[in-house]
Amino acid sequence: KAGVTQTPRYLIKTRGQQVTLSCSPISGHRSVSWYQQTPGQGLQFLFEYFSETQRNKGNFPGRFSGRQFSNSRSEMNVSTLELGDSALYLCASSLGAKTGDSYNEQFFGPGTRLTVL
Amino acid sequence: AQSVAQPEDQVNVAEGNPLTVKCTYSVSGNPYLFWYVQYPNRGLQFLLKYITGDNLVKGSYGFEAEFNKSQTSFHLKKPSALVSDSALYFCAVRDGGGSGAGSYQLTFGKGTKLSVIP
């Protein structure tokens, strides 16, 4: 079974631009979560999608948004980039369920390394 | 709110010796606990999880972890360390009950860098 894939792997943008990152979950997985990893803040939860609906959201400004498609693929978008948005963005997929299934582990992709200049 | 503490930024251990990476957690409901490992320029790889049942959980690559409810700890252990175990290790928690039920939001510790010395 193919793992979680993320594209692109590396991205360089300038302040003020916007960026879209893509994540394809493991086949059959319906939950996709996004995390930001930085040396200072560590791993922080951005949001989670299940069946095209945002189920949970972390403490990030509205410049960070996401969506999920009917095939469970997900995209996240960051508008008006700031220097502090430079990070490794990780996507994770899980089987997911409507309720009571949150004990399933998440499988992570290799990440997209975003550098904002 | 849930939180995870990994008190050691770095752990050094000689090859062949036992290793322990410490983790303590705080969560209002039932804790779902996870350990992940990250190699340079790679995503996180799942090692093991505790949901319920036996307090000693066995995982991938010979790792195990001991859940201690009274001490709210979930330390990662391995009887004999390998040089290839050198990596960044993350403990994570998810609230398995109450308002967190059904949510996949993981709260991670800051990570512990493990160095196994030949």
mmCIF file of C-alpha atoms in Angstrom:
data_model
loop_
_atom_site.group_PDB
_atom_site.id
_atom_site.type_symbol
_atom_site.label_atom_id
_atom_site.label_comp_id
_atom_site.label_asym_id
_atom_site.label_seq_id
_atom_site.Cartn_x
_atom_site.Cartn_y
_atom_site.Cartn_z
ATOM 1 C CA LYS A 1 0.000 0.000 0.000
ATOM 2 C CA ALA A 2 1.393 3.389 -0.923
ATOM 3 C CA GLY A 3 2.051 5.736 1.965
ATOM 4 C CA VAL A 4 0.987 9.325 2.473
ATOM 5 C CA THR A 5 2.337 11.544 -0.278
ATOM 6 C CA GLN A 6 2.866 15.275 -0.135
ATOM 7 C CA THR A 7 3.655 17.677 -2.929
ATOM 8 C CA PRO A 8 5.738 19.604 -3.436
ATOM 9 C CA ARG A 9 8.527 18.456 -1.140
ATOM 10 C CA TYR A 10 10.276 21.828 -1.144
ATOM 11 C CA LEU A 11 8.970 25.306 -1.773
ATOM 12 C CA ILE A 12 10.501 28.769 -1.649
ATOM 13 C CA LYS A 13 8.228 31.798 -1.544
ATOM 14 C CA THR A 14 8.527 35.473 -0.670
ATOM 15 C CA ARG A 15 6.628 37.414 1.963
ATOM 16 C CA GLY A 16 3.112 38.356 0.936
ATOM 17 C CA GLN A 17 2.682 35.504 -1.509
ATOM 18 C CA GLN A 18 0.319 32.617 -1.013
ATOM 19 C CA VAL A 19 1.004 28.897 -1.214
ATOM 20 C CA THR A 20 -0.984 25.684 -1.635
ATOM 21 C CA LEU A 21 0.280 22.333 -0.363
ATOM 22 C CA SER A 22 -1.202 18.998 -1.326
ATOM 23 C CA CYS A 23 -1.603 15.719 0.531
ATOM 24 C CA SER A 24 -2.791 12.339 -0.717
ATOM 25 C CA PRO A 25 -3.690 9.987 2.142
ATOM 26 C CA ILE A 26 -3.277 6.234 2.271
ATOM 27 C CA SER A 27 -5.949 4.505 0.215
ATOM 28 C CA GLY A 28 -9.040 3.948 2.341
ATOM 29 C CA HIS A 29 -8.116 6.578 4.920
ATOM 30 C CA ARG A 30 -10.733 9.249 5.345
ATOM 31 C CA SER A 31 -9.193 11.513 7.977
ATOM 32 C CA VAL A 32 -6.433 13.949 7.064
ATOM 33 C CA SER A 33 -4.678 16.176 9.582
ATOM 34 C CA TRP A 34 -2.111 18.901 9.041
ATOM 35 C CA TYR A 35 0.716 19.876 11.387
ATOM 36 C CA GLN A 36 3.363 22.593 11.332
ATOM 37 C CA GLN A 37 6.833 21.729 12.608
ATOM 38 C CA THR A 38 9.342 24.430 13.538
ATOM 39 C CA PRO A 39 12.479 24.300 15.706
ATOM 40 C CA GLY A 40 11.023 26.793 18.166
ATOM 41 C CA GLN A 41 7.428 25.642 18.506
ATOM 42 C CA GLY A 42 7.790 21.967 17.692
ATOM 43 C CA LEU A 43 4.836 20.143 16.153
ATOM 44 C CA GLN A 44 1.590 22.054 16.215
ATOM 45 C CA PHE A 45 -1.806 20.915 15.020
ATOM 46 C CA LEU A 46 -3.350 22.985 12.238
ATOM 47 C CA PHE A 47 -6.615 21.245 11.348
ATOM 48 C CA GLU A 48 -8.248 17.924 10.607
ATOM 49 C CA TYR A 49 -10.644 16.972 7.830
ATOM 50 C CA PHE A 50 -12.985 14.042 7.607
ATOM 51 C CA SER A 51 -15.414 13.440 4.761
ATOM 52 C CA GLU A 52 -14.739 16.886 3.287
ATOM 53 C CA THR A 53 -15.583 18.621 6.579
ATOM 54 C CA GLN A 54 -13.217 20.345 8.944
ATOM 55 C CA ARG A 55 -13.639 18.434 12.184
ATOM 56 C CA ASN A 56 -11.132 20.230 14.360
ATOM 57 C CA LYS A 57 -8.937 23.310 14.163
ATOM 58 C CA GLY A 58 -5.810 24.380 15.993
ATOM 59 C CA ASN A 59 -4.760 27.815 17.132
ATOM 60 C CA PHE A 60 -3.584 29.368 13.878
ATOM 61 C CA PRO A 61 -4.664 32.601 12.187
ATOM 62 C CA GLY A 62 -7.226 32.635 9.421
ATOM 63 C CA ARG A 63 -4.454 32.908 6.826
ATOM 64 C CA PHE A 64 -4.154 29.147 7.204
ATOM 65 C CA SER A 65 -6.972 27.244 5.574
ATOM 66 C CA GLY A 66 -7.601 23.856 4.119
ATOM 67 C CA ARG A 67 -10.048 21.647 2.332
ATOM 68 C CA GLN A 68 -10.648 18.019 1.551
ATOM 69 C CA PHE A 69 -11.975 16.537 -1.644
ATOM 70 C CA SER A 70 -14.339 13.638 -2.172
ATOM 71 C CA ASN A 71 -11.391 11.282 -2.797
ATOM 72 C CA SER A 72 -9.972 12.295 0.634
ATOM 73 C CA ARG A 73 -7.080 14.228 -0.871
ATOM 74 C CA SER A 74 -6.464 17.437 1.014
ATOM 75 C CA GLU A 75 -4.929 20.806 0.360
ATOM 76 C CA MET A 76 -3.845 23.504 2.735
ATOM 77 C CA ASN A 77 -3.399 27.113 1.773
ATOM 78 C CA VAL A 78 -1.443 29.868 3.450
ATOM 79 C CA SER A 79 -2.131 33.392 2.279
ATOM 80 C CA THR A 80 -0.040 36.523 2.809
ATOM 81 C CA LEU A 81 3.034 34.561 3.816
ATOM 82 C CA GLU A 82 5.171 35.762 6.700
ATOM 83 C CA LEU A 83 8.770 34.876 7.523
ATOM 84 C CA GLY A 84 7.521 32.928 10.531
ATOM 85 C CA ASP A 85 5.565 30.578 8.291
ATOM 86 C CA SER A 86 8.813 28.912 7.268
ATOM 87 C CA ALA A 87 8.407 25.370 8.503
ATOM 88 C CA LEU A 88 7.990 21.721 7.663
ATOM 89 C CA TYR A 89 4.314 21.058 7.000
ATOM 90 C CA LEU A 90 3.286 17.503 7.730
ATOM 91 C CA CYS A 91 0.153 15.750 6.618
ATOM 92 C CA ALA A 92 -1.140 12.678 8.420
ATOM 93 C CA SER A 93 -3.866 10.265 7.460
ATOM 94 C CA SER A 94 -5.901 7.828 9.473
ATOM 95 C CA LEU A 95 -8.779 5.471 8.905
ATOM 96 C CA GLY A 96 -11.055 7.870 10.683
ATOM 97 C CA ALA A 97 -14.653 7.394 11.612
ATOM 98 C CA LYS A 98 -17.586 9.530 12.467
ATOM 99 C CA THR A 99 -17.276 8.877 16.172
ATOM 100 C CA GLY A 100 -15.271 6.958 18.691
ATOM 101 C CA ASP A 101 -12.425 5.867 16.470
ATOM 102 C CA SER A 102 -9.774 8.345 17.495
ATOM 103 C CA TYR A 103 -7.533 5.612 18.889
ATOM 104 C CA ASN A 104 -6.289 4.790 15.399
ATOM 105 C CA GLU A 105 -2.774 5.935 14.758
ATOM 106 C CA GLN A 106 -1.967 8.550 12.167
ATOM 107 C CA PHE A 107 0.469 7.893 9.362
ATOM 108 C CA PHE A 108 2.595 10.829 8.336
ATOM 109 C CA GLY A 109 3.869 11.926 4.963
ATOM 110 C CA PRO A 110 7.441 13.157 4.354
ATOM 111 C CA GLY A 111 6.363 16.778 4.635
ATOM 112 C CA THR A 112 6.685 19.914 2.554
ATOM 113 C CA ARG A 113 9.559 22.186 3.527
ATOM 114 C CA LEU A 114 8.373 25.790 3.036
ATOM 115 C CA THR A 115 10.908 28.597 3.116
ATOM 116 C CA VAL A 116 9.634 32.174 3.131
ATOM 117 C CA LEU A 117 12.180 34.829 2.113
ATOM 118 C CA ALA B 1 -6.395 21.263 27.430
ATOM 119 C CA GLN B 2 -3.964 18.432 26.832
ATOM 120 C CA SER B 3 -0.190 18.648 27.070
ATOM 121 C CA VAL B 4 2.921 16.509 26.816
ATOM 122 C CA ALA B 5 6.314 17.032 28.429
ATOM 123 C CA GLN B 6 9.542 15.430 27.326
ATOM 124 C CA PRO B 7 11.961 16.630 29.997
ATOM 125 C CA GLU B 8 15.162 15.728 28.149
ATOM 126 C CA ASP B 9 16.153 17.522 24.966
ATOM 127 C CA GLN B 10 18.869 14.943 24.358
ATOM 128 C CA VAL B 11 19.662 11.450 25.562
ATOM 129 C CA ASN B 12 23.011 9.801 24.934
ATOM 130 C CA VAL B 13 23.447 6.064 25.349
ATOM 131 C CA ALA B 14 26.149 3.571 24.429
ATOM 132 C CA GLU B 15 25.333 0.937 21.833
ATOM 133 C CA GLY B 16 24.081 -2.234 23.487
ATOM 134 C CA ASN B 17 22.917 -0.450 26.628
ATOM 135 C CA PRO B 18 19.255 -0.047 27.549
ATOM 136 C CA LEU B 19 17.643 3.264 26.661
ATOM 137 C CA THR B 20 14.767 5.243 28.137
ATOM 138 C CA VAL B 21 13.127 8.342 26.690
ATOM 139 C CA LYS B 22 10.809 10.026 29.173
ATOM 140 C CA CYS B 23 7.323 11.401 28.610
ATOM 141 C CA THR B 24 4.635 12.737 30.924
ATOM 142 C CA TYR B 25 1.192 13.889 29.843
ATOM 143 C CA SER B 26 -1.862 15.776 30.950
ATOM 144 C CA VAL B 27 -5.341 15.164 29.550
ATOM 145 C CA SER B 28 -8.831 15.539 30.958
ATOM 146 C CA GLY B 29 -10.316 12.344 29.545
ATOM 147 C CA ASN B 30 -8.836 8.928 28.855
ATOM 148 C CA PRO B 31 -5.354 9.260 27.382
ATOM 149 C CA TYR B 32 -4.517 7.789 24.024
ATOM 150 C CA LEU B 33 -0.707 7.834 23.941
ATOM 151 C CA PHE B 34 1.640 7.472 20.980
ATOM 152 C CA TRP B 35 5.348 7.423 20.226
ATOM 153 C CA TYR B 36 6.735 8.513 16.883
ATOM 154 C CA VAL B 37 10.294 8.661 15.545
ATOM 155 C CA GLN B 38 11.645 11.127 13.004
ATOM 156 C CA TYR B 39 14.802 10.635 10.982
ATOM 157 C CA PRO B 40 16.499 13.622 9.304
ATOM 158 C CA ASN B 41 14.476 15.086 6.433
ATOM 159 C CA ARG B 42 11.749 12.525 6.936
ATOM 160 C CA GLY B 43 8.225 12.513 8.258
ATOM 161 C CA LEU B 44 7.201 10.862 11.498
ATOM 162 C CA GLN B 45 7.074 7.091 11.757
ATOM 163 C CA PHE B 46 4.657 5.421 14.166
ATOM 164 C CA LEU B 47 6.321 3.251 16.839
ATOM 165 C CA LEU B 48 3.594 2.243 19.268
ATOM 166 C CA LYS B 49 0.433 3.301 21.050
ATOM 167 C CA TYR B 50 -1.395 2.808 24.320
ATOM 168 C CA ILE B 51 -5.177 2.871 24.260
ATOM 169 C CA THR B 52 -6.241 0.513 27.014
ATOM 170 C CA GLY B 53 -5.242 -2.825 28.522
ATOM 171 C CA ASP B 54 -1.750 -3.922 29.497
ATOM 172 C CA ASN B 55 0.444 -1.128 30.771
ATOM 173 C CA LEU B 56 3.447 -2.453 28.845
ATOM 174 C CA VAL B 57 3.044 -1.879 25.138
ATOM 175 C CA LYS B 58 5.327 -3.420 22.547
ATOM 176 C CA GLY B 59 5.978 -1.700 19.252
ATOM 177 C CA SER B 60 8.167 -1.603 16.189
ATOM 178 C CA TYR B 61 11.941 -2.158 16.060
ATOM 179 C CA GLY B 62 12.104 -3.659 19.566
ATOM 180 C CA PHE B 63 10.737 -0.599 21.333
ATOM 181 C CA GLU B 64 8.270 -0.769 24.173
ATOM 182 C CA ALA B 65 6.620 1.749 26.455
ATOM 183 C CA GLU B 66 5.211 1.600 29.947
ATOM 184 C CA PHE B 67 2.015 3.408 30.809
ATOM 185 C CA ASN B 68 1.808 4.605 34.407
ATOM 186 C CA LYS B 69 -1.510 6.212 35.225
ATOM 187 C CA SER B 70 -0.608 7.415 38.719
ATOM 188 C CA GLN B 71 2.523 9.158 37.462
ATOM 189 C CA THR B 72 0.878 10.190 34.159
ATOM 190 C CA SER B 73 3.918 8.880 32.335
ATOM 191 C CA PHE B 74 4.523 6.926 29.155
ATOM 192 C CA HIS B 75 8.278 6.302 28.934
ATOM 193 C CA LEU B 76 9.775 4.712 25.827
ATOM 194 C CA LYS B 77 12.280 1.908 26.379
ATOM 195 C CA LYS B 78 14.493 -0.493 24.507
ATOM 196 C CA PRO B 79 16.618 -3.211 26.128
ATOM 197 C CA SER B 80 19.606 -2.830 23.806
ATOM 198 C CA ALA B 81 20.223 0.337 21.784
ATOM 199 C CA LEU B 82 21.480 0.327 18.191
ATOM 200 C CA VAL B 83 23.356 3.099 16.417
ATOM 201 C CA SER B 84 20.520 3.120 13.880
ATOM 202 C CA ASP B 85 18.115 4.122 16.684
ATOM 203 C CA SER B 86 19.676 7.599 16.682
ATOM 204 C CA ALA B 87 16.851 9.952 15.770
ATOM 205 C CA LEU B 88 14.310 12.413 17.159
ATOM 206 C CA TYR B 89 11.565 10.850 19.269
ATOM 207 C CA PHE B 90 8.162 12.388 19.900
ATOM 208 C CA CYS B 91 5.573 11.464 22.474
ATOM 209 C CA ALA B 92 1.987 12.479 21.686
ATOM 210 C CA VAL B 93 -1.377 12.375 23.408
ATOM 211 C CA ARG B 94 -4.947 12.501 22.272
ATOM 212 C CA ASP B 95 -7.964 12.886 24.526
ATOM 213 C CA GLY B 96 -9.938 9.683 24.174
ATOM 214 C CA GLY B 97 -13.045 10.894 25.966
ATOM 215 C CA GLY B 98 -15.175 13.874 26.759
ATOM 216 C CA SER B 99 -14.974 16.807 24.390
ATOM 217 C CA GLY B 100 -12.065 15.260 22.518
ATOM 218 C CA ALA B 101 -13.877 12.101 21.532
ATOM 219 C CA GLY B 102 -13.736 11.487 17.823
ATOM 220 C CA SER B 103 -11.065 14.098 17.242
ATOM 221 C CA TYR B 104 -7.719 13.150 15.773
ATOM 222 C CA GLN B 105 -5.886 16.159 17.157
ATOM 223 C CA LEU B 106 -2.533 15.024 18.526
ATOM 224 C CA THR B 107 -0.598 17.114 21.013
ATOM 225 C CA PHE B 108 3.133 16.457 20.755
ATOM 226 C CA GLY B 109 6.014 16.907 23.131
ATOM 227 C CA LYS B 110 8.991 18.984 22.024
ATOM 228 C CA GLY B 111 10.934 15.878 21.085
ATOM 229 C CA THR B 112 14.013 14.130 22.469
ATOM 230 C CA LYS B 113 17.098 13.640 20.361
ATOM 231 C CA LEU B 114 18.524 10.190 20.957
ATOM 232 C CA SER B 115 22.176 9.597 20.154
ATOM 233 C CA VAL B 116 23.500 6.057 20.350
ATOM 234 C CA ILE B 117 27.269 6.025 20.598
ATOM 235 C CA PRO B 118 29.167 3.128 18.997
#
